[in-house]
mmCIF file of C-alpha atoms in Angstrom:
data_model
loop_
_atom_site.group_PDB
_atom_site.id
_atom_site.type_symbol
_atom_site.label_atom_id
_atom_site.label_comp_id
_atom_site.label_asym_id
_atom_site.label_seq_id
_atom_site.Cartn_x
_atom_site.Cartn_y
_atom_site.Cartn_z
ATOM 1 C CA UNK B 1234 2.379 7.055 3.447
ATOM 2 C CA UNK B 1235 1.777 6.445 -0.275
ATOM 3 C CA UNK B 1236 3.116 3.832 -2.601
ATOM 4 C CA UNK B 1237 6.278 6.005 -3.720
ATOM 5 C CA UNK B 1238 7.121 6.177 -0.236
ATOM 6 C CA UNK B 1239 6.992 2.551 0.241
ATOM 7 C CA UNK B 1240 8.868 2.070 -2.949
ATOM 8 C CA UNK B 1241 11.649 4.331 -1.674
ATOM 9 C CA UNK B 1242 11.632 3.095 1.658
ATOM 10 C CA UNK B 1243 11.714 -0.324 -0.075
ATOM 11 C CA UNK B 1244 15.163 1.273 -2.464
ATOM 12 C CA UNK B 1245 16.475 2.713 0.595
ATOM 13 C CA UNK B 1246 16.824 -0.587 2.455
ATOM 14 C CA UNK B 1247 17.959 -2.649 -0.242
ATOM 15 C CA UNK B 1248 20.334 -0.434 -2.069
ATOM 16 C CA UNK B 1249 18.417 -1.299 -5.434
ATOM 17 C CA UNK B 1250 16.282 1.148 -7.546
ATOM 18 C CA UNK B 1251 12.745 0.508 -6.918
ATOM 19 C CA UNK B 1252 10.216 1.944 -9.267
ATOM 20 C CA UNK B 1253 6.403 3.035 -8.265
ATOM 21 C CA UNK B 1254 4.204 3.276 -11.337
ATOM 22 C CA UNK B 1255 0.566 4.783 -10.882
ATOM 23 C CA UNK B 1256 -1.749 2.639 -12.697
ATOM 24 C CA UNK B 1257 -5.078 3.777 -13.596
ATOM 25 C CA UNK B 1258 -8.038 2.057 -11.738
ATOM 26 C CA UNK B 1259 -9.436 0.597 -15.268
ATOM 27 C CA UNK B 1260 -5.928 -0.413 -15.958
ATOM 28 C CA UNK B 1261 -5.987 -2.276 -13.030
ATOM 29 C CA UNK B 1262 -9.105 -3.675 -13.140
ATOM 30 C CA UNK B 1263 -7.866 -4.967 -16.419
ATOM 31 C CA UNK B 1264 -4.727 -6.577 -15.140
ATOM 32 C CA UNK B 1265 -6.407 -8.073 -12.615
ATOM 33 C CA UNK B 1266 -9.003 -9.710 -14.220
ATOM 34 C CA UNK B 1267 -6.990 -11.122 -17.432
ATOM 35 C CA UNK B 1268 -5.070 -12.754 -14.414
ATOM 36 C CA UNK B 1269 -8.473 -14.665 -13.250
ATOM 37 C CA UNK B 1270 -9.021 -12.940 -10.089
ATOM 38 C CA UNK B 1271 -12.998 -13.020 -9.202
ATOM 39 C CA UNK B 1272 -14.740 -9.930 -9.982
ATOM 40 C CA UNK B 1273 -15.527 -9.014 -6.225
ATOM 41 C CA UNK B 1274 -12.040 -9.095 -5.792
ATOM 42 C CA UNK B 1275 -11.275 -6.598 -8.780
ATOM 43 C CA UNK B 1276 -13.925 -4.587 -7.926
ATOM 44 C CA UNK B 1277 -12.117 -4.496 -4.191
ATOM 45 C CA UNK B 1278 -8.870 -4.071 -5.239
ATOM 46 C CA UNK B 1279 -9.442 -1.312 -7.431
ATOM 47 C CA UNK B 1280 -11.564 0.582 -4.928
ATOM 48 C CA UNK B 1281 -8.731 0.601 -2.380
ATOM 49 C CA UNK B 1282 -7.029 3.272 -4.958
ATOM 50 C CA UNK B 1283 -10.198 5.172 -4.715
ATOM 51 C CA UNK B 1284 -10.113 5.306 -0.909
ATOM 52 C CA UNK B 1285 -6.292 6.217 -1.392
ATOM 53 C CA UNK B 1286 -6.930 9.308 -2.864
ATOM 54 C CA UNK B 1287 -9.766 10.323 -0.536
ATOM 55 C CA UNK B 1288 -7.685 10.372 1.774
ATOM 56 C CA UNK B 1289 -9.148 7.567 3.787
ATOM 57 C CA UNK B 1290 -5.883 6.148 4.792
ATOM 58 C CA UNK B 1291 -4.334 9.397 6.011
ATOM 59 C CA UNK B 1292 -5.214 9.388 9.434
ATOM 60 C CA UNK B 1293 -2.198 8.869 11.909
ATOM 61 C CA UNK B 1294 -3.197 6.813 14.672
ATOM 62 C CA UNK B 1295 -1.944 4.949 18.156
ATOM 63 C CA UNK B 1296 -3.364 1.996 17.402
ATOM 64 C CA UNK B 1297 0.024 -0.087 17.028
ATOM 65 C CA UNK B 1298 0.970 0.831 20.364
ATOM 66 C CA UNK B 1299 -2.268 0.006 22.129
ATOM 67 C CA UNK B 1300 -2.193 -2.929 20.219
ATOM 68 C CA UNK B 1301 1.465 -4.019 20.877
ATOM 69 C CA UNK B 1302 2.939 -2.031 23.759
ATOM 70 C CA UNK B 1303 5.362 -0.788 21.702
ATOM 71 C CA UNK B 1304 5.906 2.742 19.581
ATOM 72 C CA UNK B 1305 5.230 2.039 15.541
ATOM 73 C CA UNK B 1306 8.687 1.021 13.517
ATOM 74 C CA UNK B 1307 9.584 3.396 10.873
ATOM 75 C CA UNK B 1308 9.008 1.412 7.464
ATOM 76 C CA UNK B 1309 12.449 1.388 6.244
ATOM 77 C CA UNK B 1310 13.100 0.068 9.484
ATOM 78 C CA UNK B 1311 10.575 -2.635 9.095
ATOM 79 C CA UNK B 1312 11.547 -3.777 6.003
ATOM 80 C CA UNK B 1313 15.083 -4.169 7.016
ATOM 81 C CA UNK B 1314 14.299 -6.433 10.290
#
C-alpha cells in the first residue's frame, strides 16, 4: 500500500480531500533536521523512502492473523473504527 493509498483511504473515510505529496529524500532530510530531529533519526527516516521504493514493504503477509486470531482490517476500515 503506498502513501497515496493511505491518503485516499484517509479522504475516503473522512469525506475531506486529503493530499499525498512525494517529497524528495534530501528534501526530507532537510525538513527534518531544521525541525531538530537527531541525525540518526534523519538518516532513518529518510531511508524508510529508500526501502519504499525497493520494494521492501511489498510483501503481503499472515502475520496479523497469527498474531491476533483475526483476518487483517481493510485500512479505510481501520481508520474509521
Amino acid at each position: 500500500m503506498s502513501d497515496a493509498d493511505v491518503a485516499d483511504a484517509l479522504a475516503q473515510v473522512t469525506g475531506r480531500p486529503v493530499r499525498h505529496e512525494e517529497v524528495s529524500d534530501a528534501d526530507l532530510a532537510a525538513i527534518l533536521s531544521e525541525r531538530g530531529l537527531p541525525e540518526m533519526y534523519v538518516q532513518g527516516w529518510t531511508g524508510l523512502g529508500t526501502y519504499k521504493r525497493d520494494g521492501w514493504f511489498d510483501v503481503t503477509t499472515h502475520a496479523v492473523e497469527r498474531l491476533t486470531g483475526r483476518k487483517p482490517t481493510p485500512i479505510a476500515d481501520y481508520f474509521a473504527t
